[in-house]
Tab-separated table of C-alpha atoms in Angstrom:
chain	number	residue	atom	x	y	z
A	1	UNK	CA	12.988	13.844	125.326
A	2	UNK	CA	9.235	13.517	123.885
A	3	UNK	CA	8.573	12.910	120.781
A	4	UNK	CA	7.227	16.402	119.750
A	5	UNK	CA	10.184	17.778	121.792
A	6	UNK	CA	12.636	15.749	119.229
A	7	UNK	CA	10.328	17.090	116.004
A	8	UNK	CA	11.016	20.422	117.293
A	9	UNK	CA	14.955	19.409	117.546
A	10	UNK	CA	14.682	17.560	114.361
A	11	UNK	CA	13.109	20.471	112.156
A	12	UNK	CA	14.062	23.932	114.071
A	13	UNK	CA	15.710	25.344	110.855
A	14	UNK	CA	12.739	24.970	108.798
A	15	UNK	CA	10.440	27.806	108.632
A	16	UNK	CA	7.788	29.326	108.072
A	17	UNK	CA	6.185	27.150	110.554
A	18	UNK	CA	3.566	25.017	107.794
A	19	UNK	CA	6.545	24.506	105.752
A	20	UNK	CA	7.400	22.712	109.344
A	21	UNK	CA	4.055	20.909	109.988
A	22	UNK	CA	4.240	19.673	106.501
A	23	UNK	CA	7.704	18.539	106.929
A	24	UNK	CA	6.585	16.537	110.453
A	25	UNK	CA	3.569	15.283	108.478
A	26	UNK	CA	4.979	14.098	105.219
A	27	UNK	CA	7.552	11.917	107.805
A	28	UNK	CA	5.278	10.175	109.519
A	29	UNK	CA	2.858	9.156	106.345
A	30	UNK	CA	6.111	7.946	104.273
A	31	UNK	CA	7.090	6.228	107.184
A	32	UNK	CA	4.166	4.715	107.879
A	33	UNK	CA	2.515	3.989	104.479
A	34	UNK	CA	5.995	4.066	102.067
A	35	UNK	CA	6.615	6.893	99.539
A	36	UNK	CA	4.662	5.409	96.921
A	37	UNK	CA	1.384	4.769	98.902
A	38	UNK	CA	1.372	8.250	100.133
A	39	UNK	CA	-0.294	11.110	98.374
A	40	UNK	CA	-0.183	14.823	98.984
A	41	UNK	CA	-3.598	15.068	100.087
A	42	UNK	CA	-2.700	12.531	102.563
A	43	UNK	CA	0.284	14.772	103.663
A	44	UNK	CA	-1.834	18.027	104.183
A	45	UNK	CA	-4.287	16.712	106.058
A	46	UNK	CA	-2.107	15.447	108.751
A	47	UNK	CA	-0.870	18.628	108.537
A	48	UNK	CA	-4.674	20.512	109.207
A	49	UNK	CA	-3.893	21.751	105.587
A	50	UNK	CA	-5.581	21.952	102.694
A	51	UNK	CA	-3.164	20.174	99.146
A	52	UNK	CA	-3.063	23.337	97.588
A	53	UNK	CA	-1.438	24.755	100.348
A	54	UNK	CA	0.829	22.189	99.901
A	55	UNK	CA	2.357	23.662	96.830
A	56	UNK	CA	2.396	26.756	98.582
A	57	UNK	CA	6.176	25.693	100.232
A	58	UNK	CA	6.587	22.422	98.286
A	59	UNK	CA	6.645	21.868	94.787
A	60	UNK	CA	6.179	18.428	94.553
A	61	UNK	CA	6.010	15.066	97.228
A	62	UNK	CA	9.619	14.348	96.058
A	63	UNK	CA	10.875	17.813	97.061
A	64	UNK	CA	9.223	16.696	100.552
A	65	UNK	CA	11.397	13.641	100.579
A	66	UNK	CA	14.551	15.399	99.064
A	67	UNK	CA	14.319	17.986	101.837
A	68	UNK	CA	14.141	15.371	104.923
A	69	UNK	CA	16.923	13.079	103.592
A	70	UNK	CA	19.227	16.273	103.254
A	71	UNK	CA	18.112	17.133	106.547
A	72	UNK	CA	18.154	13.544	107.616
A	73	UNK	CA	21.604	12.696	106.285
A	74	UNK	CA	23.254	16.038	107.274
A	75	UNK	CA	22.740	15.672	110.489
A	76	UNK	CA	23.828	12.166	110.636
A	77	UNK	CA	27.235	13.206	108.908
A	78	UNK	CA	28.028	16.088	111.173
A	79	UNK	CA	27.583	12.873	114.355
A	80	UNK	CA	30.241	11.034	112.760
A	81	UNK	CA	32.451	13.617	111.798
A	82	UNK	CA	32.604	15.399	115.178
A	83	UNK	CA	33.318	11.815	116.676
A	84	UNK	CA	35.541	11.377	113.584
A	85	UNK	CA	37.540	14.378	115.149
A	86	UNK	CA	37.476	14.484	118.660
A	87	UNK	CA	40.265	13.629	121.198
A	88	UNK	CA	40.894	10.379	122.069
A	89	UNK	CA	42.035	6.598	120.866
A	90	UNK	CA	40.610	5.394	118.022
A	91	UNK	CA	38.237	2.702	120.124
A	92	UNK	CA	37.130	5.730	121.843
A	93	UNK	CA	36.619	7.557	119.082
A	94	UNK	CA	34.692	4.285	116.770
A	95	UNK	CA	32.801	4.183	120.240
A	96	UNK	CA	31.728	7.587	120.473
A	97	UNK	CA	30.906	7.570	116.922
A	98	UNK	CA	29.067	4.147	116.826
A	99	UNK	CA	27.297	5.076	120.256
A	100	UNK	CA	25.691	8.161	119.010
A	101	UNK	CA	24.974	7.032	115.558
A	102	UNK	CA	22.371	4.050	116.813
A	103	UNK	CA	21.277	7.044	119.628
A	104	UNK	CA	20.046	8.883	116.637
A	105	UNK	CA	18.790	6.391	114.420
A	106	UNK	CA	17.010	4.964	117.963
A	107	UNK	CA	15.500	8.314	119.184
A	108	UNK	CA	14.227	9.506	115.546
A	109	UNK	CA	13.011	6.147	114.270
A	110	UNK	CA	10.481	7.383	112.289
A	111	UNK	CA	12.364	10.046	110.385
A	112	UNK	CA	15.556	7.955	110.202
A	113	UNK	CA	12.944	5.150	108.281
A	114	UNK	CA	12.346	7.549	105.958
A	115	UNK	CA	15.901	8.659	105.714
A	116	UNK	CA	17.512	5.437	104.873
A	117	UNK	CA	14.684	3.297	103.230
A	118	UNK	CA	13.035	6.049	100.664
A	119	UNK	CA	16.133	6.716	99.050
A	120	UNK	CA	15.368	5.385	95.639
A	121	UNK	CA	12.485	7.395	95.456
A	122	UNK	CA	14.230	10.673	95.180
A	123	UNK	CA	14.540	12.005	91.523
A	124	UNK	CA	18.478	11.473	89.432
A	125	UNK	CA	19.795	14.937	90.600
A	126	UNK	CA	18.716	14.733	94.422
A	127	UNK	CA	19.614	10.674	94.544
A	128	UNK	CA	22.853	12.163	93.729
A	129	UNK	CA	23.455	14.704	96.202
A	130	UNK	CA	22.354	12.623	99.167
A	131	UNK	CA	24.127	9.451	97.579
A	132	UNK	CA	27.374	12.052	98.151
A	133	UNK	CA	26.531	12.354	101.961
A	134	UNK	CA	26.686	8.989	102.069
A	135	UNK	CA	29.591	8.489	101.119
A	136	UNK	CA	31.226	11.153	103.082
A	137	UNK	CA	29.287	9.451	105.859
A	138	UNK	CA	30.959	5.839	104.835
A	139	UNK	CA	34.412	7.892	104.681
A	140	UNK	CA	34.047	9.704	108.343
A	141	UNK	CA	33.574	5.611	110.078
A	142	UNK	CA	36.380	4.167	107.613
A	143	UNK	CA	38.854	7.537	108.609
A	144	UNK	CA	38.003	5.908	112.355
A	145	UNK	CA	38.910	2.066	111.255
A	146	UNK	CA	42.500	3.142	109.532
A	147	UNK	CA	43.344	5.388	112.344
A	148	UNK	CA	42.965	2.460	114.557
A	149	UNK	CA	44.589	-0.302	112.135
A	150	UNK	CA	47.485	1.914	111.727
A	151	UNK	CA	48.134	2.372	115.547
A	152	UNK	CA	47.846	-1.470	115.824
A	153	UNK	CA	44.541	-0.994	117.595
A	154	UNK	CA	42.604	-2.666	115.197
A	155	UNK	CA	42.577	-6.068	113.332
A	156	UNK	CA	40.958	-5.695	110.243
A	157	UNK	CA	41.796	-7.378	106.886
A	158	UNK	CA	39.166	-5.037	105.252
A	159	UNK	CA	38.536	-2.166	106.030
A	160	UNK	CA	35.898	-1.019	103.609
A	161	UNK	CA	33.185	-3.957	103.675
A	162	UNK	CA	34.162	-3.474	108.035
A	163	UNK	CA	33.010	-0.292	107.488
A	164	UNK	CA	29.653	-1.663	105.523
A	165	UNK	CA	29.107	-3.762	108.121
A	166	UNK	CA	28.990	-1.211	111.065
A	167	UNK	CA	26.921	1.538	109.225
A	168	UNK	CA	24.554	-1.311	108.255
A	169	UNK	CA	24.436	-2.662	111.546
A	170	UNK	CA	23.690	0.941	113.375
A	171	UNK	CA	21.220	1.789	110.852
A	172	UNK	CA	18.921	-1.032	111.436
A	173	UNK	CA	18.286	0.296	114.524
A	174	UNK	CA	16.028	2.526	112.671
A	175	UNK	CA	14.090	-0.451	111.260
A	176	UNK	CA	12.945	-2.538	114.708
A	177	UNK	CA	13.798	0.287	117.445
A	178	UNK	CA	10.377	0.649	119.828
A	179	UNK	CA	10.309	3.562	121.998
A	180	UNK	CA	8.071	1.582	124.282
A	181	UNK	CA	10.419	-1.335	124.159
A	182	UNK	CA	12.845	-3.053	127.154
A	183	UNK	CA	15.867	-1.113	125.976
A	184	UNK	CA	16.094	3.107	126.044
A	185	UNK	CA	18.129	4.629	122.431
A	186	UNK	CA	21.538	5.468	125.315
A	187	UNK	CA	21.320	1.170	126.555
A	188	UNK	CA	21.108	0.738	122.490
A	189	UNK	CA	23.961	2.942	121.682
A	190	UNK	CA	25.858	0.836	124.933
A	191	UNK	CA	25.619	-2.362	123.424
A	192	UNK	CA	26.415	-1.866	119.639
A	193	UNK	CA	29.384	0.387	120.822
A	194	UNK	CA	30.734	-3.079	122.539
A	195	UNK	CA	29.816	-4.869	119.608
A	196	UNK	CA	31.557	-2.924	117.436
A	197	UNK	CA	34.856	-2.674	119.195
A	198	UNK	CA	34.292	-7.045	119.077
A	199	UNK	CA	34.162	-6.162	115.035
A	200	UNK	CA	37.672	-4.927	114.562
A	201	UNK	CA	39.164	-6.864	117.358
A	202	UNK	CA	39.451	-4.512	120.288
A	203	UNK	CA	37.674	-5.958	123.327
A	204	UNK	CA	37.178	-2.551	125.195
A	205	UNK	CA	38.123	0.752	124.796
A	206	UNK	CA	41.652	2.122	125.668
């Protein structure tokens, strides 16, 4: 899939269709010049938009932000939990979950950048609501892990920092992944799915 093909995906519920161009424009200037650095006049312009039309469908540059880490997060929640709940062993399932998660974070670099490293820019009531996600988001992988421990699948003397240390792990993806690099977002999702499994002492899946 392209790349405007997957802003399309990305941002399909968000209409009118500036509100959307502002959306796809605001990601790429956080992304690429931090929250901070980034003004609204640089936002609107990459959208072929004037600032005060800005306002029109945004009330401020946080609101930007607040509305693609909702989007950002929610979508990364409902991966996990539909992995989280599928058929299968609990390998397969940390797999599936674990494989699709780095897929994500691999295939929409940019926004996922934005998603997971802006965070503290959001204001006290949105940090809040998106801090929530993530912790549902923590709870869906950690579900996975105890399933697995409790069927004797699983060695793991701690479950919660295990759990740290595979959401950490697949979101970093988001941080070096190169679409023009040696290895495609499905090889990506391969190998941390096998590395993973290594993590709480299964060797393949069952």
């Amino acid at each position: 899939m392209g790349a405007q093909a997957q802003r399309t995906e990305e941002w399909a519920d968000v209409t009118p269709d500036a509100a959307r161009r502002l959306l796809t424009a605001a990601v790429e200037a956080f992304a690429e010049r931090g929250y901070h650095a980034t003004t609204t006049r640089d936002i609107a312009g990459r959208a072929g938009m004037s600032p005060a039309a800005l306002y029109i469908h945004y009330r401020t540059k946080e609101e930007l932000l607040y509305r693609i880490s909702g989007v950002g997060h929610r979508l990364a929640l409902g991966i996990l939990r539909q992995a989280r709940d599928g058929a299968g062993t609990p390998a397969e399932r940390l797999a599936d979950a674990v494989r699709r998660f780095v897929r994500w974070h691999a295939e929409h670099h940019t926004t996922a950048r934005v998603v997971q490293y802006e965070l503290g820019a959001l204001g006290e009531e949105h940090y809040a609501e998106i801090v929530a996600l993530r912790r549902d988001t923590d709870g869906a992988v950690r579900d996975i892990i105890e399933d697995g421990v409790a069927a004797g699948d699983f060695d793991v003397p701690d479950v919660r920092g295990t759990t740290l240390a595979v959401l950490s792990l697949c979101i970093d993806v988001a941080r070096w992944f190169n679409a023009d690099g040696k290895r495609s977002p499905e090889e990506v999702g391969e190998l941390y799915a096998s590395l993973v499994l290594r993590m709480v002492g299964c060797a393949q899946e069952r």
